[in-house]
CSV table of C-alpha atoms and ligand atoms in Angstrom, one decimal:
chain,number,residue,atom,x,y,z
K,1,MET,CA,15.5,22.4,37.2
K,2,LYS,CA,14.1,21.1,33.7
K,3,ILE,CA,13.4,23.1,31.3
K,4,GLY,CA,11.4,21.7,27.8
K,5,ILE,CA,8.7,20.7,25.9
K,6,ASP,CA,5.7,20.1,27.8
K,7,LYS,CA,3.0,19.2,25.1
K,8,ILE,CA,3.7,19.2,21.0
K,9,GLY,CA,0.7,19.6,19.0
K,10,PHE,CA,-0.2,20.0,14.6
K,11,TYR,CA,-1.7,20.8,11.8
K,12,VAL,CA,-2.0,20.1,8.3
K,13,PRO,CA,-4.7,21.0,5.8
K,14,SER,CA,-7.3,18.6,4.4
K,15,TYR,CA,-6.1,18.0,0.7
K,16,TYR,CA,-2.6,16.3,-0.6
K,17,MET,CA,-1.5,15.4,-3.5
K,18,ASP,CA,-0.1,11.8,-4.3
K,19,MET,CA,3.0,11.8,-5.4
K,20,ARG,CA,3.5,8.8,-7.6
K,21,GLU,CA,0.3,10.1,-9.3
K,22,LEU,CA,1.9,13.4,-10.0
K,23,ALA,CA,5.2,12.1,-11.1
K,24,THR,CA,3.4,10.2,-13.6
K,25,TYR,CA,1.3,13.7,-14.7
K,26,ARG,CA,4.5,15.3,-15.0
K,27,GLY,CA,6.6,12.1,-16.8
K,28,ILE,CA,8.6,11.7,-14.1
K,29,ASP,CA,9.3,8.0,-13.1
K,30,PRO,CA,7.4,7.9,-9.4
K,31,ASN,CA,10.4,6.1,-7.5
K,32,LYS,CA,12.1,9.0,-7.8
K,33,TRP,CA,9.7,11.0,-5.7
K,34,THR,CA,9.0,8.2,-4.0
K,35,ILE,CA,12.6,6.5,-3.2
K,36,GLY,CA,14.8,9.1,-4.2
K,37,ILE,CA,13.0,11.8,-2.8
K,38,GLY,CA,11.7,9.7,-0.5
K,39,GLN,CA,8.1,12.0,-0.7
K,40,GLU,CA,4.4,9.7,0.0
K,41,LYS,CA,2.3,12.3,-0.2
K,42,MET,CA,2.1,16.2,-0.3
K,43,ALA,CA,0.1,18.3,1.9
K,44,VAL,CA,-2.0,21.1,-0.4
K,45,ALA,CA,-2.8,24.4,1.8
K,46,PRO,CA,-6.6,25.8,0.5
K,47,LEU,CA,-6.8,29.5,1.1
K,48,THR,CA,-9.1,29.2,4.2
K,49,SER,CA,-5.9,26.8,5.6
K,50,ASP,CA,-3.1,29.9,5.2
K,51,VAL,CA,-0.3,30.0,7.7
K,52,VAL,CA,-3.0,31.4,10.8
K,53,ALA,CA,-5.1,29.8,10.3
K,54,MET,CA,-2.9,26.4,10.4
K,55,ALA,CA,-0.8,27.7,13.1
K,56,ALA,CA,-3.6,28.4,15.9
K,57,ASN,CA,-5.3,24.9,14.8
K,58,ALA,CA,-2.0,22.8,16.2
K,59,ALA,CA,-1.7,25.6,19.3
K,60,ALA,CA,-5.1,24.7,20.0
K,61,SER,CA,-4.9,21.0,19.7
K,62,ILE,CA,-2.7,20.9,23.1
K,63,LEU,CA,-3.2,24.1,25.0
K,64,THR,CA,-6.1,24.1,28.2
K,65,PRO,CA,-8.0,27.5,30.4
K,66,GLU,CA,-5.0,26.9,32.7
K,67,ASP,CA,-1.9,26.9,29.3
K,68,LYS,CA,-3.7,29.6,28.1
K,69,ALA,CA,-3.3,31.7,31.3
K,70,SER,CA,-0.3,31.1,31.8
K,71,ILE,CA,1.4,31.8,28.8
K,72,ASP,CA,3.5,34.4,28.4
K,73,GLN,CA,4.8,34.6,25.0
K,74,VAL,CA,3.5,34.2,21.5
K,75,ILE,CA,6.5,32.4,19.6
K,76,VAL,CA,6.3,31.9,15.8
K,77,GLY,CA,8.4,30.9,13.4
K,78,THR,CA,8.1,31.3,9.8
K,79,GLU,CA,9.1,32.1,5.8
K,80,SER,CA,5.2,32.5,5.1
K,81,GLY,CA,4.2,35.0,7.1
K,82,VAL,CA,0.9,36.6,5.5
K,83,ASP,CA,2.4,40.9,6.2
K,84,PHE,CA,5.8,41.9,6.5
K,85,SER,CA,4.7,44.1,9.6
K,86,LYS,CA,1.9,43.1,11.7
K,87,SER,CA,3.2,38.9,13.4
K,88,ILE,CA,1.0,35.8,13.1
K,89,ALA,CA,1.9,35.5,16.7
K,90,THR,CA,-1.1,38.6,16.8
K,91,PHE,CA,-3.6,37.3,15.6
K,92,VAL,CA,-3.4,33.6,17.2
K,93,HIS,CA,-3.2,35.6,20.7
K,94,GLU,CA,-6.4,37.0,19.9
K,95,MET,CA,-8.1,33.7,18.2
K,96,LEU,CA,-6.4,31.3,20.7
K,97,GLY,CA,-7.7,33.7,24.2
K,98,ILE,CA,-4.1,33.9,25.5
K,99,GLN,CA,-3.7,36.5,28.5
K,100,PRO,CA,-3.5,39.9,27.5
K,101,PHE,CA,-0.5,41.0,29.5
K,102,ALA,CA,1.7,38.8,27.3
K,103,LYS,CA,3.4,39.1,24.5
K,104,ALA,CA,3.6,38.0,20.8
K,105,PHE,CA,6.1,38.2,17.5
K,106,GLU,CA,7.7,36.4,14.7
K,107,ILE,CA,10.8,34.5,14.2
K,108,LYS,CA,12.0,34.5,10.7
K,109,GLN,CA,15.5,32.5,9.6
K,110,ALA,CA,14.4,30.0,6.8
K,111,CYS,CA,13.4,26.2,8.8
K,112,TYR,CA,15.7,27.6,11.5
K,113,GLY,CA,13.5,30.4,12.8
K,114,ALA,CA,11.3,28.0,15.6
K,115,THR,CA,14.3,26.5,16.7
K,116,ALA,CA,15.7,30.0,18.0
K,117,GLY,CA,11.9,30.4,19.5
K,118,LEU,CA,11.8,27.5,21.3
K,119,GLN,CA,15.9,28.4,22.7
K,120,MET,CA,14.4,31.8,24.0
K,121,ALA,CA,11.2,30.3,25.2
K,122,CYS,CA,13.9,27.9,27.2
K,123,ASP,CA,15.8,30.7,28.8
K,124,TYR,CA,12.7,32.7,29.6
K,125,VAL,CA,11.3,29.6,31.3
K,126,ARG,CA,14.0,28.8,32.9
K,127,LEU,CA,14.6,32.5,34.8
K,128,ARG,CA,10.4,32.2,35.3
K,129,PRO,CA,9.7,28.6,36.3
K,130,GLU,CA,5.6,29.2,37.2
K,131,ARG,CA,5.4,31.0,33.5
K,132,LYS,CA,4.9,29.3,29.9
K,133,VAL,CA,5.6,30.5,26.5
K,134,LEU,CA,3.9,28.7,23.3
K,135,VAL,CA,6.3,27.9,20.6
K,136,ILE,CA,4.6,27.5,17.0
K,137,ALA,CA,6.4,26.8,13.8
K,138,THR,CA,4.0,27.3,11.1
K,139,ASP,CA,4.5,27.3,7.3
K,140,ILE,CA,3.5,26.4,3.4
K,141,ALA,CA,7.1,25.8,1.1
K,142,ARG,CA,6.2,26.5,-2.6
K,143,TYR,CA,8.4,26.1,-5.6
K,144,GLY,CA,5.9,26.8,-8.3
K,145,LEU,CA,4.8,24.0,-10.8
K,146,ASN,CA,6.4,22.0,-12.7
K,147,THR,CA,9.5,23.0,-10.8
K,148,GLY,CA,12.7,21.2,-9.6
K,149,GLY,CA,11.7,21.8,-6.2
K,150,GLU,CA,8.0,20.9,-6.9
K,151,ALA,CA,8.0,17.2,-5.0
K,152,THR,CA,9.7,19.4,-2.1
K,153,GLN,CA,6.3,21.3,-1.7
K,154,GLY,CA,3.9,21.0,1.8
K,155,ALA,CA,2.3,22.8,4.0
K,156,GLY,CA,1.9,22.5,8.3
K,157,ALA,CA,1.9,23.9,11.4
K,158,VAL,CA,3.4,22.4,14.6
K,159,ALA,CA,2.8,23.8,18.2
K,160,MET,CA,4.8,23.3,21.3
K,161,LEU,CA,4.3,24.5,24.6
K,162,VAL,CA,7.5,25.1,26.8
K,163,SER,CA,7.8,25.2,30.6
K,164,ALA,CA,9.7,23.9,33.7
K,165,MET,CA,9.4,20.6,34.2
K,166,PRO,CA,8.3,19.2,31.3
K,167,ARG,CA,6.3,16.1,30.6
K,168,ILE,CA,7.9,14.9,27.2
K,169,LEU,CA,11.3,16.8,26.2
K,170,ALA,CA,13.9,18.4,28.8
K,171,ILE,CA,16.2,20.6,26.4
K,172,ASP,CA,19.5,21.4,27.9
K,173,GLU,CA,20.8,24.0,27.7
K,174,LYS,CA,24.5,23.6,25.6
K,175,SER,CA,23.7,23.8,22.4
K,176,TYR,CA,25.9,23.7,19.3
K,177,MET,CA,25.5,26.5,16.2
K,178,HIS,CA,27.0,27.8,12.9
K,179,THR,CA,26.1,30.4,10.5
K,180,ASN,CA,27.6,30.2,7.1
K,181,HIS,CA,26.3,33.5,4.8
K,182,GLN,CA,25.6,31.7,1.3
K,183,PHE,CA,22.4,31.6,-1.5
K,184,ASP,CA,21.4,28.1,-1.0
K,185,PHE,CA,17.9,28.6,-0.4
K,186,TRP,CA,16.0,31.8,-0.3
K,187,ARG,CA,13.2,34.5,-1.5
K,188,PRO,CA,13.6,38.3,-2.1
K,189,ASN,CA,10.3,39.9,-0.8
K,190,HIS,CA,9.3,40.1,-5.1
K,191,SER,CA,9.3,36.9,-6.0
K,192,GLU,CA,6.1,34.5,-4.8
K,193,TYR,CA,8.2,31.0,-5.0
K,194,ALA,CA,11.3,30.7,-3.3
K,195,LEU,CA,14.5,30.4,-5.5
K,196,VAL,CA,16.7,27.5,-4.9
K,197,ASP,CA,20.3,25.9,-5.9
K,198,GLY,CA,18.9,22.3,-5.0
K,199,GLN,CA,21.8,20.9,-5.3
K,200,PHE,CA,24.2,23.2,-3.6
K,201,SER,CA,21.4,23.4,-1.0
K,202,THR,CA,21.8,19.4,-0.6
K,203,LYS,CA,25.5,20.1,-0.2
K,204,LEU,CA,25.5,22.8,2.4
K,205,TYR,CA,23.0,20.7,4.4
K,206,GLN,CA,25.3,17.9,4.5
K,207,ASP,CA,28.0,20.3,5.4
K,208,GLU,CA,26.4,22.2,8.0
K,209,PHE,CA,25.5,18.9,9.4
K,210,VAL,CA,29.1,17.3,9.8
K,211,THR,CA,30.8,21.1,10.9
K,212,ILE,CA,28.0,20.7,14.1
K,213,LEU,CA,28.7,17.1,15.1
K,214,GLU,CA,32.8,18.3,14.4
K,215,GLU,CA,32.4,21.5,17.0
K,216,ALA,CA,30.5,19.3,19.3
K,217,THR,CA,32.7,16.4,19.6
K,218,ARG,CA,35.4,19.1,20.2
K,219,HIS,CA,33.3,20.4,23.0
K,220,HIS,CA,32.3,17.3,24.5
K,221,PRO,CA,33.9,13.9,23.0
K,222,THR,CA,31.5,11.6,24.6
K,223,LEU,CA,28.2,13.6,23.1
K,224,LEU,CA,27.6,11.3,19.9
K,225,ASP,CA,27.5,8.3,21.8
K,226,SER,CA,24.9,9.6,24.5
K,227,LEU,CA,22.5,10.3,21.6
K,228,GLU,CA,19.7,7.4,21.2
K,229,ALA,CA,18.6,8.9,18.4
K,230,ILE,CA,18.7,12.4,16.3
K,231,VAL,CA,15.8,13.8,14.7
K,232,PHE,CA,16.5,16.3,11.6
K,233,HIS,CA,15.1,19.4,9.8
K,234,LEU,CA,13.5,17.1,6.7
K,235,PRO,CA,13.1,19.1,3.3
K,236,PHE,CA,12.2,15.8,2.1
K,237,THR,CA,12.8,12.5,3.7
K,238,LYS,CA,16.2,11.7,2.2
K,239,MET,CA,17.8,14.6,3.4
K,240,GLY,CA,18.5,13.0,6.7
K,241,ARG,CA,20.1,10.4,5.6
K,242,LYS,CA,21.9,11.6,2.9
K,243,ALA,CA,23.4,13.9,5.8
K,244,LEU,CA,24.7,11.3,7.9
K,245,LEU,CA,26.0,9.2,4.7
K,246,ALA,CA,28.5,12.4,4.7
K,247,TYR,CA,29.1,12.1,8.3
K,248,GLU,CA,29.8,8.5,7.9
K,249,ALA,CA,31.9,9.8,5.1
K,250,SER,CA,33.6,11.9,7.3
K,251,GLY,CA,34.9,9.0,9.5
K,252,ALA,CA,32.2,8.9,11.9
K,253,PRO,CA,32.0,5.6,14.5
K,254,GLU,CA,30.0,2.7,13.0
K,255,SER,CA,28.2,2.5,16.0
K,256,HIS,CA,26.5,5.8,15.6
K,257,LEU,CA,25.4,5.3,11.9
K,258,SER,CA,23.7,2.0,12.9
K,259,ARG,CA,21.8,3.5,15.7
K,260,TRP,CA,20.7,6.3,14.6
K,261,LEU,CA,19.9,4.5,11.1
K,262,SER,CA,17.9,2.4,13.2
K,263,HIS,CA,14.9,5.2,14.5
K,264,TYR,CA,15.3,7.5,11.0
K,265,ASP,CA,12.1,5.6,8.8
K,266,GLN,CA,10.0,6.4,12.3
K,267,ALA,CA,11.1,9.6,12.8
K,268,SER,CA,10.6,10.9,9.3
K,269,TYR,CA,7.2,8.6,8.8
K,270,LEU,CA,5.2,11.6,9.2
K,271,ASN,CA,7.3,14.2,7.3
K,272,ARG,CA,7.4,11.7,4.8
K,273,MET,CA,3.2,11.6,4.5
K,274,VAL,CA,2.8,15.6,4.1
K,275,GLY,CA,6.7,17.5,2.8
K,276,ASN,CA,7.6,19.8,3.5
K,277,ILE,CA,6.7,22.6,6.2
K,278,TYR,CA,9.6,24.5,6.4
K,279,THR,CA,10.4,24.9,10.0
K,280,GLY,CA,7.9,23.2,11.3
K,281,SER,CA,10.1,20.2,9.8
K,282,MET,CA,12.3,19.7,12.5
K,283,PHE,CA,9.4,19.1,15.3
K,284,LEU,CA,7.5,17.1,12.8
K,285,SER,CA,9.8,14.6,13.0
K,286,LEU,CA,10.2,14.7,16.1
K,287,LEU,CA,6.8,14.1,17.1
K,288,SER,CA,7.1,11.6,13.8
K,289,LEU,CA,9.7,9.7,16.5
K,290,LEU,CA,7.9,10.6,19.7
K,291,ALA,CA,4.6,8.9,17.7
K,292,MET,CA,6.1,5.1,15.7
K,293,ASP,CA,9.4,4.8,18.0
K,294,ASP,CA,8.1,2.1,20.3
K,295,SER,CA,11.3,1.2,21.4
K,296,LEU,CA,12.3,4.9,22.9
K,297,GLN,CA,12.5,5.2,26.5
K,298,GLU,CA,12.4,7.7,29.2
K,299,GLY,CA,15.7,9.1,30.3
K,300,GLN,CA,17.5,8.3,26.3
K,301,ARG,CA,18.8,11.3,24.8
K,302,LEU,CA,17.8,12.6,20.9
K,303,GLY,CA,19.3,15.3,18.8
K,304,LEU,CA,17.4,17.4,17.1
K,305,PHE,CA,19.4,19.1,14.0
K,306,SER,CA,17.9,22.0,13.0
K,307,TYR,CA,19.5,23.9,9.4
K,308,GLY,CA,17.6,26.4,8.0
K,309,SER,CA,18.9,28.1,4.3
K,310,GLY,CA,21.0,30.9,3.4
K,311,ALA,CA,22.2,29.5,7.1
K,312,VAL,CA,22.0,28.8,10.2
K,313,ALA,CA,21.6,25.0,11.8
K,314,GLU,CA,21.6,23.9,15.3
K,315,LEU,CA,22.4,21.2,17.4
K,316,ILE,CA,19.5,21.3,20.6
K,317,ILE,CA,20.0,18.0,22.7
K,318,GLY,CA,16.9,16.4,24.2
K,319,GLN,CA,15.8,13.9,27.0
K,320,LEU,CA,12.7,11.9,27.0
K,321,GLN,CA,11.2,12.4,30.3
K,322,PRO,CA,9.1,9.7,32.5
K,323,GLY,CA,6.0,9.2,31.1
K,324,PHE,CA,6.2,10.7,27.6
K,325,ALA,CA,4.7,7.8,26.1
K,326,ALA,CA,1.5,9.2,27.8
K,327,MET,CA,1.7,13.2,26.0
K,328,ILE,CA,1.4,11.7,22.2
K,329,ASP,CA,-1.6,10.3,21.0
K,330,LYS,CA,-0.8,8.2,18.1
K,331,ALA,CA,-4.6,7.3,16.8
K,332,ALA,CA,-5.5,10.8,16.7
K,333,ILE,CA,-1.8,11.8,14.8
K,334,LEU,CA,-3.4,8.9,12.3
K,335,ALA,CA,-6.6,9.6,12.4
K,336,HIS,CA,-6.0,13.7,11.1
K,337,LEU,CA,-3.2,12.7,8.6
K,338,GLU,CA,-6.0,10.0,7.2
K,339,ARG,CA,-9.1,13.0,7.4
K,340,ARG,CA,-7.9,13.8,4.1
K,341,GLU,CA,-8.9,14.8,0.8
K,342,ALA,CA,-7.0,13.4,-1.9
K,343,LEU,CA,-6.6,15.5,-5.1
K,344,THR,CA,-6.4,14.9,-8.4
K,345,VAL,CA,-3.6,16.8,-10.7
K,346,GLU,CA,-6.3,19.7,-12.3
K,347,ARG,CA,-7.9,20.2,-8.5
K,348,TYR,CA,-4.2,20.1,-6.5
K,349,GLU,CA,-3.2,22.7,-9.5
K,350,THR,CA,-6.2,25.0,-9.0
K,351,VAL,CA,-6.3,25.3,-5.4
K,352,PHE,CA,-2.2,26.0,-6.0
K,353,LEU,CA,-2.7,28.7,-8.1
K,354,SER,CA,-5.7,30.2,-5.9
K,355,LYS,CA,-5.0,33.8,-4.4
K,356,VAL,CA,-6.9,35.1,-1.7
K,357,CYS,CA,-9.0,38.4,-2.9
K,358,GLU,CA,-9.5,41.7,-0.9
K,359,GLU,CA,-13.6,41.3,-1.4
K,360,ASP,CA,-16.4,40.9,1.2
K,361,THR,CA,-17.2,37.7,-0.1
K,362,PRO,CA,-16.4,35.5,3.4
K,363,TYR,CA,-15.2,31.7,1.9
K,364,GLN,CA,-17.0,28.6,3.5
K,365,ALA,CA,-14.9,26.2,6.1
K,366,LEU,CA,-13.7,22.8,5.0
K,367,GLU,CA,-13.8,21.1,8.1
K,368,SER,CA,-13.9,22.1,11.6
K,369,GLY,CA,-11.3,24.2,13.4
K,370,TYR,CA,-10.5,27.8,12.7
K,371,TYR,CA,-10.1,28.9,9.0
K,372,LEU,CA,-9.2,32.4,6.7
K,373,LYS,CA,-13.1,33.5,6.2
K,374,LYS,CA,-12.4,36.5,4.4
K,375,VAL,CA,-10.4,40.2,3.8
K,376,VAL,CA,-12.0,43.3,4.3
K,377,ASN,CA,-9.5,46.2,4.0
K,378,HIS,CA,-6.3,44.6,3.2
K,379,GLN,CA,-7.5,42.8,6.9
K,380,ARG,CA,-7.5,38.9,7.4
K,381,ILE,CA,-10.3,38.4,9.1
K,382,TYR,CA,-10.3,34.6,11.0
K,383,ASP,CA,-13.9,32.7,12.3
K,384,TYR,CA,-14.1,29.5,14.4
K,385,GLN,CA,-16.2,26.2,12.6
K,386,GLN,CA,-17.9,23.5,14.8
A,1,CAA,N1,14.6,5.9,-8.8
A,1,CAA,C1,14.9,6.1,-7.5
A,1,CAA,N2,15.5,7.6,-7.4
A,1,CAA,C2,15.9,8.1,-8.6
A,1,CAA,C3,15.4,7.5,-9.7
A,1,CAA,C4,14.5,6.7,-9.9
A,1,CAA,N3,14.1,6.3,-11.2
A,1,CAA,N4,15.8,8.9,-10.7
A,1,CAA,C5,16.1,9.5,-9.6
A,1,CAA,N5,16.8,9.2,-8.0
A,1,CAA,C6,17.4,9.0,-7.7
A,1,CAA,C7,19.5,10.0,-7.3
A,1,CAA,O1,19.7,9.4,-8.0
A,1,CAA,C8,18.9,11.0,-6.7
A,1,CAA,O2,19.1,10.7,-5.1
A,1,CAA,P1,20.6,10.8,-4.4
A,1,CAA,O3,20.3,12.2,-4.1
A,1,CAA,O4,20.7,9.9,-3.8
A,1,CAA,O5,21.4,10.8,-5.2
A,1,CAA,C9,17.6,11.4,-6.2
A,1,CAA,O6,16.4,10.6,-6.6
A,1,CAA,C10,17.1,13.1,-6.4
A,1,CAA,O7,17.6,13.4,-7.3
A,1,CAA,P2,17.9,14.5,-8.4
A,1,CAA,O8,19.2,15.5,-7.2
A,1,CAA,O9,18.4,14.6,-9.8
A,1,CAA,O10,16.7,15.5,-8.3
A,1,CAA,P3,16.6,16.7,-8.6
A,1,CAA,O11,17.5,17.4,-9.9
A,1,CAA,O12,15.4,16.7,-9.2
A,1,CAA,O13,16.8,17.8,-7.5
A,1,CAA,C11,16.5,18.6,-5.2
A,1,CAA,C12,15.7,17.5,-6.0
A,1,CAA,C13,17.9,19.1,-5.2
A,1,CAA,C14,15.8,18.4,-3.5
A,1,CAA,C15,15.3,19.5,-5.7
A,1,CAA,O14,14.0,18.9,-5.8
A,1,CAA,C16,15.2,21.0,-5.0
A,1,CAA,O15,15.9,21.7,-5.7
A,1,CAA,N6,14.7,21.1,-3.3
A,1,CAA,C17,14.3,22.2,-3.0
A,1,CAA,C18,15.3,22.7,-2.4
A,1,CAA,C19,15.2,21.7,-0.8
A,1,CAA,O16,14.9,21.0,-0.7
A,1,CAA,N7,17.4,21.4,-0.4
A,1,CAA,C20,17.1,21.0,0.3
A,1,CAA,C21,18.2,21.7,1.5
A,1,CAA,S1,17.8,22.6,1.7
A,1,CAA,C22,17.0,23.2,3.0
A,1,CAA,O17,17.1,21.4,4.2
A,1,CAA,C23,16.0,24.1,3.5
A,1,CAA,C24,14.9,23.6,2.6
A,1,CAA,O18,13.8,23.3,3.6
A,1,CAA,C25,14.0,24.1,1.8
């Protein structure tokens, strides 16, 4: 029986910062960020679009009342949660009206968390094919103003409905994974911002990619020949290209590289327009490929390379299902990006530095959808604006 992603939706906040404008302001050659890093726009989250609101909005965009009645688990992957104890999933479960006899919880392992969630969801549905699982990745990537990582920030959420007989991507039972305890990127409990050893992190990512592909080839010598494209965790869009070049340098066949590179621009378009959304980045790349690449065909197999600093990596294999293209609304995806308002550097810095206050004064919603309304007694209260 096939199990996998039946629906996929995303949400990005209503503000963005243009990378050329920010680079110029910081005295950096804009080409470094647009070409060297590969980013055009960076999503900026106002206080009303926190990780909970973004998760709810992404999931609301794909769920019907029938789905909500069939969902047994709400799993949220994040590394920028709002509480050490209470999960984002419990908020979303209530906000969306998922049937009550379900479980809801959060997973953390840097940008890998939602991939673990997807695999757990597939395993659950494999044993109970009449039920469904909602998996959400939601994050706000923050390194701080005027830091080395500033160009690789972003914000957004991706939601996926996992079911039997999926209409988008069937996920293979077999995947290839690797754990390697390192400090390339981490955020201690006391720190508002991520700590990162930037150059080491990009090197470790490439090493993990090559290690996983070599391991996959050892188990299944023809596996990589069968992959039409690979989507990557993309902290910035140059990162996947660097991983492919590292694979080439390790002696990879030229045919793999040229085939995978032919899909790369399409698979990184949305990431280029949004920035790093941590655990959702690989799924945003998958959505980008599905929306932007008209050459994809039913039955083709894709590799999904997930990387979470610290570090855990996994290569998942999926197969495009009959009619998958009809499940992706490209016009709506592009309209969602286009609705955003460009910020000046001054406003970006103000929004970035603003903090949620515990007071009974409501925030104003900036657009329709779920939003953080207020915080009372340390409790976040959300509302929905039509
Ligand atoms: N025109 C065109 N290209 C230029 C240029 C110019 N004027 N100036 C520089 N470049 C190029 C450089 O040649 C370089 O390209 P290559 O990597 O292909 O050599 C690229 O721009 C970046 O230059 P630097 O490496 O000098 O940039 P930097 O030192 O400012 O740092 C970074 C880049 C390390 C990614 C930094 O932004 C950072 O620390 N980001 C956060 C960490 C991160 O994203 N790591 C990724 C792996 S970890 C992960 O994946 C988990 C996660 O989500 C965080």
